[in-house]
Short mmCIF file of C-alpha atoms in Angstrom, two decimals:
data_model
loop_
_atom_site.label_atom_id
_atom_site.label_comp_id
_atom_site.label_asym_id
_atom_site.label_seq_id
_atom_site.Cartn_x
_atom_site.Cartn_y
_atom_site.Cartn_z
CA MET X 1 24.05 -12.73 -31.69
CA SER X 2 21.18 -12.81 -29.29
CA VAL X 3 20.96 -14.92 -26.13
CA THR X 4 18.01 -16.60 -24.55
CA PRO X 5 17.67 -16.07 -20.70
CA GLN X 6 17.44 -19.27 -18.79
CA THR X 7 14.31 -18.32 -16.70
CA ASN X 8 12.81 -21.36 -14.92
CA THR X 9 10.36 -19.71 -12.45
CA ASP X 10 8.24 -16.58 -11.94
CA LEU X 11 8.29 -13.87 -9.30
CA ALA X 12 5.17 -15.21 -7.51
CA ALA X 13 6.94 -18.54 -6.98
CA LEU X 14 10.14 -16.80 -5.73
CA ALA X 15 8.12 -14.73 -3.31
CA ALA X 16 6.46 -17.88 -1.95
CA ALA X 17 9.74 -19.60 -1.53
CA PHE X 18 11.24 -16.55 0.26
CA LYS X 19 8.34 -16.67 2.82
CA GLN X 20 9.40 -20.23 3.77
CA ARG X 21 13.13 -19.30 4.35
CA ASP X 22 14.87 -17.67 7.31
CA ASP X 23 18.43 -16.74 6.52
CA PHE X 24 19.39 -14.86 3.38
CA VAL X 25 22.64 -13.53 1.73
CA LEU X 26 22.05 -11.07 -1.00
CA CYS X 27 24.85 -10.39 -3.51
CA GLY X 28 25.29 -8.26 -6.65
CA HIS X 29 28.16 -7.92 -9.17
CA VAL X 30 31.66 -6.62 -8.95
CA SER X 31 31.89 -2.76 -9.31
CA PRO X 32 28.28 -2.36 -8.18
CA ASP X 33 26.20 0.38 -9.66
CA GLY X 34 22.95 2.01 -8.47
CA ASP X 35 20.70 -0.77 -9.76
CA CYS X 36 22.92 -3.47 -8.10
CA ILE X 37 23.10 -1.81 -4.66
CA GLY X 38 19.45 -0.60 -4.88
CA SER X 39 18.29 -4.14 -5.63
CA GLN X 40 20.18 -5.60 -2.78
CA LEU X 41 19.13 -3.04 -0.18
CA ALA X 42 15.43 -2.91 -1.35
CA LEU X 43 15.11 -6.73 -1.18
CA ALA X 44 16.85 -6.80 2.17
CA ALA X 45 14.48 -4.15 3.58
CA ALA X 46 11.38 -6.11 2.25
CA LEU X 47 12.59 -9.45 3.71
CA ARG X 48 13.41 -7.92 7.13
CA GLN X 49 9.82 -6.73 7.41
CA LEU X 50 8.94 -10.48 7.33
CA GLY X 51 11.39 -11.06 10.11
CA LYS X 52 14.08 -12.62 7.98
CA ARG X 53 17.70 -12.51 8.77
CA VAL X 54 19.46 -10.81 5.87
CA THR X 55 23.05 -9.89 5.00
CA CYS X 56 24.03 -7.95 1.81
CA VAL X 57 27.52 -8.84 0.67
CA LEU X 58 29.79 -7.15 -1.83
CA ALA X 59 31.22 -9.42 -4.50
CA LYS X 60 34.67 -7.90 -3.99
CA ASN X 61 36.16 -6.02 -1.10
CA GLU X 62 36.02 -2.62 -2.78
CA PRO X 63 34.50 0.68 -1.80
CA ILE X 64 31.06 1.51 -3.40
CA ASP X 65 30.40 4.72 -5.14
CA GLU X 66 30.23 7.46 -2.52
CA ARG X 67 27.15 8.85 -4.28
CA LEU X 68 25.22 5.78 -3.19
CA ARG X 69 26.10 6.04 0.45
CA PHE X 70 22.75 7.79 1.11
CA LEU X 71 20.82 4.65 0.59
CA PRO X 72 19.64 3.09 3.84
CA GLY X 73 21.82 0.03 4.57
CA ALA X 74 24.57 1.01 2.35
CA ASP X 75 27.04 1.25 5.27
CA ASP X 76 26.11 -2.18 6.38
CA LEU X 77 27.34 -4.03 3.23
CA VAL X 78 29.85 -6.78 4.11
CA PRO X 79 32.69 -7.84 1.76
CA ALA X 80 31.86 -11.43 0.82
CA GLU X 81 35.36 -12.67 1.63
CA LEU X 82 34.81 -11.58 5.24
CA TYR X 83 31.40 -13.13 5.67
CA GLU X 84 31.29 -16.47 7.41
CA GLY X 85 27.66 -17.37 7.26
CA PRO X 86 24.99 -18.54 7.48
CA ALA X 87 23.97 -18.46 3.75
CA ARG X 88 21.25 -20.91 3.46
CA THR X 89 19.39 -18.79 0.90
CA PHE X 90 21.64 -17.05 -1.60
CA VAL X 91 20.08 -14.53 -3.91
CA ALA X 92 21.95 -12.93 -6.66
CA VAL X 93 20.53 -9.73 -7.98
CA ASP X 94 21.47 -7.79 -11.07
CA VAL X 95 24.15 -10.38 -11.90
CA PRO X 96 23.93 -13.55 -14.16
CA THR X 97 27.24 -15.29 -13.89
CA ARG X 98 29.44 -16.77 -11.25
CA GLU X 99 32.56 -14.77 -12.47
CA ARG X 100 30.77 -11.54 -11.76
CA ILE X 101 29.94 -12.47 -8.09
CA ALA X 102 33.70 -12.98 -7.44
CA GLU X 103 34.46 -13.87 -3.80
CA ALA X 104 30.77 -14.48 -3.09
CA ALA X 105 30.96 -17.64 -5.22
CA ALA X 106 32.33 -19.46 -2.25
CA ALA X 107 29.08 -18.95 -0.28
CA LEU X 108 27.07 -19.97 -3.34
CA ARG X 109 29.13 -23.10 -3.76
CA ASP X 110 29.66 -24.12 -0.08
CA GLN X 111 26.92 -22.83 2.17
CA CYS X 112 23.52 -22.41 0.61
CA ASP X 113 20.85 -24.94 0.00
CA LEU X 114 18.80 -22.74 -2.26
CA ALA X 115 20.22 -20.25 -4.70
CA VAL X 116 18.19 -17.66 -6.72
CA THR X 117 18.86 -15.21 -9.48
CA ILE X 118 16.73 -12.10 -10.11
CA ASP X 119 18.12 -10.14 -12.99
CA HIS X 120 17.55 -8.39 -16.31
CA HIS X 121 20.79 -9.37 -18.12
CA ALA X 122 20.11 -11.96 -20.65
CA VAL X 123 22.77 -14.77 -20.71
CA ASP X 124 22.56 -18.30 -21.88
CA THR X 125 24.02 -19.88 -18.74
CA THR X 126 22.79 -20.26 -15.15
CA MET X 127 24.48 -20.36 -11.78
CA THR X 128 21.54 -20.89 -9.39
CA ASP X 129 18.66 -23.36 -8.80
CA LEU X 130 15.91 -20.80 -9.52
CA VAL X 131 16.36 -18.19 -12.25
CA TYR X 132 14.15 -15.16 -13.17
CA VAL X 133 15.50 -12.99 -15.83
CA ASP X 134 13.51 -10.42 -17.67
CA PRO X 135 15.68 -8.53 -20.32
CA ASP X 136 12.80 -6.21 -21.04
CA ALA X 137 12.74 -4.79 -17.45
CA ALA X 138 14.44 -1.32 -17.32
CA SER X 139 16.25 -2.33 -14.09
CA THR X 140 16.59 -5.18 -11.62
CA THR X 141 14.91 -2.98 -9.02
CA VAL X 142 11.83 -3.00 -10.99
CA LEU X 143 11.65 -6.80 -10.49
CA VAL X 144 12.55 -6.40 -6.82
CA TRP X 145 9.70 -3.90 -6.51
CA ASP X 146 7.31 -6.52 -7.86
CA VAL X 147 8.74 -9.17 -5.54
CA ALA X 148 8.20 -6.90 -2.63
CA GLY X 149 4.60 -6.40 -3.65
CA LEU X 150 4.15 -10.22 -3.87
CA LEU X 151 5.66 -10.58 -0.41
CA GLY X 152 2.80 -8.29 0.88
CA VAL X 153 5.24 -5.90 2.66
CA ASP X 154 5.03 -2.07 3.03
CA ARG X 155 6.84 -0.72 0.00
CA SER X 156 7.02 2.85 1.21
CA GLY X 157 10.25 4.24 2.68
CA ASP X 158 13.44 2.27 2.15
CA VAL X 159 12.07 -0.11 -0.40
CA ALA X 160 10.64 2.63 -2.60
CA LEU X 161 13.75 4.81 -2.30
CA CYS X 162 16.23 2.04 -3.15
CA CYS X 163 14.14 0.78 -6.13
CA TYR X 164 13.73 4.22 -7.53
CA THR X 165 17.41 4.77 -7.26
CA GLY X 166 18.19 1.65 -9.23
CA LEU X 167 15.56 2.53 -11.96
CA VAL X 168 16.71 6.10 -12.33
CA THR X 169 20.36 5.22 -12.65
CA ASP X 170 19.95 2.24 -15.01
CA THR X 171 17.76 4.31 -17.28
CA GLY X 172 20.14 7.32 -17.20
CA ARG X 173 17.48 9.67 -15.66
CA PHE X 174 14.92 8.12 -18.02
CA GLN X 175 16.92 8.97 -21.12
CA TYR X 176 18.13 5.55 -22.29
CA GLN X 177 16.36 3.17 -24.75
CA ASN X 178 15.24 1.01 -21.80
CA THR X 179 12.85 3.66 -20.67
CA ASP X 180 9.46 2.42 -21.62
CA ALA X 181 5.91 2.66 -20.36
CA ALA X 182 6.48 -0.05 -17.77
CA ALA X 183 9.42 1.82 -16.38
CA MET X 184 7.50 5.01 -15.95
CA ARG X 185 4.62 3.22 -14.35
CA ALA X 186 6.98 1.63 -11.85
CA ALA X 187 8.72 4.97 -11.22
CA ALA X 188 5.25 6.58 -10.59
CA GLN X 189 4.47 3.81 -8.00
CA MET X 190 7.77 4.30 -6.22
CA VAL X 191 7.23 8.06 -6.02
CA GLU X 192 3.74 7.58 -4.71
CA ALA X 193 5.21 5.21 -2.09
CA GLY X 194 7.61 8.02 -0.97
CA ALA X 195 10.66 8.04 -3.17
CA ASP X 196 11.72 11.62 -3.65
CA PRO X 197 13.09 12.19 -7.34
CA ALA X 198 14.63 15.54 -6.55
CA PHE X 199 16.47 14.19 -3.54
CA VAL X 200 17.74 11.23 -5.52
CA SER X 201 18.85 13.45 -8.37
CA ARG X 202 20.78 15.81 -5.99
CA ALA X 203 22.47 12.72 -4.26
CA ILE X 204 23.64 11.13 -7.47
CA PHE X 205 23.53 13.35 -10.47
CA GLN X 206 24.39 16.71 -8.77
CA ASN X 207 27.05 15.43 -6.43
CA ARG X 208 30.16 14.65 -8.42
CA SER X 209 33.54 15.11 -6.91
CA LEU X 210 36.03 17.61 -8.24
CA PRO X 211 38.34 14.76 -9.25
CA SER X 212 35.63 13.27 -11.32
CA VAL X 213 35.05 16.52 -13.24
CA ARG X 214 38.89 16.80 -13.72
CA LEU X 215 38.94 13.29 -15.13
CA GLU X 216 36.21 14.18 -17.54
CA GLY X 217 38.26 17.00 -18.86
CA VAL X 218 41.17 14.64 -19.49
CA ALA X 219 38.94 12.12 -21.20
CA VAL X 220 37.12 14.80 -23.30
CA GLY X 221 40.37 16.21 -24.44
CA ARG X 222 41.54 12.75 -25.59
CA MET X 223 38.42 11.71 -27.41
CA ARG X 224 38.93 9.78 -30.60
CA PHE X 225 36.19 9.60 -33.28
CA GLY X 226 35.81 6.95 -35.99
CA ALA X 227 33.56 5.67 -38.75
CA GLY X 228 32.68 9.13 -39.78
CA GLY X 229 31.97 10.26 -36.24
CA ALA X 230 29.59 7.24 -35.62
CA TYR X 231 31.54 6.32 -32.57
CA ALA X 232 33.55 8.16 -29.96
CA MET X 233 36.14 6.60 -27.58
CA SER X 234 38.45 7.76 -24.92
CA TRP X 235 40.55 6.28 -22.11
CA LEU X 236 42.14 7.01 -18.78
CA SER X 237 45.34 5.59 -17.31
CA LEU X 238 46.28 4.90 -13.77
CA ASP X 239 48.45 8.10 -13.97
CA ASP X 240 45.37 10.02 -14.98
CA PHE X 241 43.57 8.89 -11.83
CA GLU X 242 46.59 9.70 -9.62
CA SER X 243 47.00 13.13 -11.01
CA ALA X 244 43.35 14.01 -10.59
CA GLY X 245 43.31 12.42 -7.07
CA ALA X 246 40.43 10.27 -8.29
CA VAL X 247 39.09 6.86 -7.49
CA LYS X 248 37.54 4.23 -9.83
CA ALA X 249 34.01 5.49 -9.19
CA ASP X 250 34.92 8.94 -10.35
CA ALA X 251 35.12 7.74 -13.90
CA GLU X 252 31.54 6.28 -14.00
CA PRO X 253 29.76 9.40 -15.39
CA ILE X 254 32.26 10.26 -18.04
CA ILE X 255 30.98 8.07 -20.82
CA ASP X 256 27.79 10.22 -20.96
CA ALA X 257 29.91 13.16 -22.16
CA LEU X 258 31.20 11.09 -25.02
CA ARG X 259 27.72 9.73 -25.82
CA ALA X 260 26.20 13.25 -25.93
CA VAL X 261 28.17 14.44 -28.93
CA SER X 262 26.04 15.03 -31.95
CA GLY X 263 26.38 12.29 -34.55
CA VAL X 264 27.85 9.75 -32.18
CA ARG X 265 25.90 6.47 -32.15
CA VAL X 266 28.21 4.51 -29.87
CA ALA X 267 30.46 5.69 -27.11
CA CYS X 268 33.32 3.65 -25.52
CA MET X 269 35.27 4.52 -22.27
CA LEU X 270 38.36 2.58 -21.31
CA ARG X 271 40.01 2.87 -17.89
CA GLU X 272 43.16 1.12 -16.59
CA GLN X 273 42.46 -0.79 -13.37
CA GLY X 274 45.55 -2.46 -11.97
CA ASP X 275 46.69 -5.10 -14.49
CA VAL X 276 43.62 -4.96 -16.59
CA VAL X 277 41.52 -2.52 -18.67
CA ARG X 278 37.91 -2.05 -17.98
CA GLY X 279 35.72 -0.99 -21.04
CA SER X 280 32.20 0.48 -21.00
CA LEU X 281 30.05 0.82 -24.08
CA ARG X 282 26.83 2.88 -24.62
CA ALA X 283 24.64 3.14 -27.60
CA LYS X 284 22.04 5.80 -28.41
CA ASP X 285 20.50 4.15 -31.38
CA ASP X 286 19.72 0.42 -32.12
CA THR X 287 23.37 -0.69 -32.16
CA ASP X 288 23.66 -3.87 -30.04
CA VAL X 289 26.76 -3.08 -27.83
CA ALA X 290 26.22 -6.20 -25.78
CA THR X 291 27.26 -8.27 -28.84
CA LEU X 292 30.37 -6.21 -29.20
CA ALA X 293 31.16 -6.64 -25.48
CA ARG X 294 30.75 -10.37 -25.75
CA THR X 295 33.49 -10.53 -28.27
CA PHE X 296 35.80 -9.37 -25.51
CA GLY X 297 34.34 -11.73 -22.96
CA GLY X 298 31.90 -9.12 -21.42
CA GLY X 299 28.27 -8.61 -21.72
CA GLY X 300 25.37 -6.50 -20.69
CA HIS X 301 22.36 -4.82 -22.37
CA ARG X 302 21.75 -3.98 -25.87
CA ALA X 303 22.37 -0.22 -25.17
CA ALA X 304 24.79 -0.47 -22.33
CA ALA X 305 27.51 -3.15 -21.75
CA GLY X 306 30.99 -3.77 -20.44
CA PHE X 307 34.07 -5.90 -20.67
CA THR X 308 37.50 -6.47 -19.22
CA LEU X 309 40.76 -6.83 -21.15
CA GLU X 310 43.93 -8.43 -19.80
CA CYS X 311 46.42 -6.31 -21.70
CA SER X 312 48.04 -2.87 -21.64
CA LEU X 313 46.00 0.25 -22.05
CA ASP X 314 47.68 0.92 -25.44
CA GLU X 315 46.83 -2.52 -26.66
CA ALA X 316 43.23 -2.16 -25.42
CA VAL X 317 42.75 1.18 -27.25
CA ALA X 318 43.96 -0.35 -30.51
CA LEU X 319 41.80 -3.58 -30.19
CA VAL X 320 38.64 -1.73 -29.28
CA ASP X 321 39.20 0.95 -31.95
CA ALA X 322 39.53 -1.76 -34.55
CA ALA X 323 36.38 -3.54 -33.28
CA LEU X 324 34.44 -0.33 -33.29
CA LYS X 325 35.49 0.49 -36.85
CA LYS X 326 34.35 -2.94 -37.92
CA THR X 327 31.02 -3.19 -36.12
CA VAL X 328 29.65 0.37 -35.88
CA GLY X 329 30.21 1.61 -39.42
CA ALA X 330 29.45 5.05 -40.73
CA LYS X 331 26.10 6.68 -41.27
CA ALA X 332 26.46 9.08 -44.11
CA GLY X 333 24.62 12.36 -44.05
CA GLU X 334 23.94 12.61 -40.27
CA GLY X 335 26.15 15.54 -39.64
CA ALA X 336 28.51 13.25 -37.67
CA CYS X 337 31.39 14.79 -35.83
CA THR X 338 34.76 14.01 -37.31
CA GLY X 339 36.68 15.64 -34.39
#
């Protein structure tokens, strides 16, 4: 089932509106990734060039991925629950729904007189006055890059670095299906403006913690294949994290190991987080994993999606395994791994 994004404006109109405003609060989604943090910090850097007062808030009071700490402004992110204002202009980036902004929803509800969404996740609901969603954009930072250009600011330095980081992470180092000509053109512009691809690669993709590598060993050893090897899934418990000395962010890269197995079309990684189980889905063909995620109350992109289940880890494994068997199916004669 496809959804129609509820866009009601364009980027030029948003840039014009931003020029007329003074106080901004920028927020992304819970468990922020490189695109989310990169979008916030890039837009903040652009607006500050115009003399605007800008605060970037975290949807939840949780640490960000240590590999993103190199981004300028990352250490100044404020948990939304601790921010008291002002928030006259609220801009949600890389997040389409109120549930995903968590504690920042209070600022959206009580303090702002203009609320804006800039995103590339297609959903059929809105939470702000102005909404610009482009599901064809490889990352939200590509849209922020364009907004910064329309604002007429200098996009070199911090803006380019943060935008490139969001783009390279959301395309999986330009490997995922969302890597298109527009993404490559945007990347070239960002590099021309000063973003250093080798530096970003070292900071993010060649900078994993030892606990993260240990967790991957556990997850790979636990892999389960189904539908003739068309899907692979694995899971991590709270005990696994404790034994490895790992934190939540250490599990983020692991799904790529599952996805890389020959014959696998869809990969799923489940991880226990407190009283819930967080699921991540990745596809490397035309399988729409966002539709599957929505059956569990989640969402995302066609090739990358996520969801949260309020049940035990064992129950989650059984539920998701059954759903994958039903929706992925087998492709005969592709040399699928039956592990």
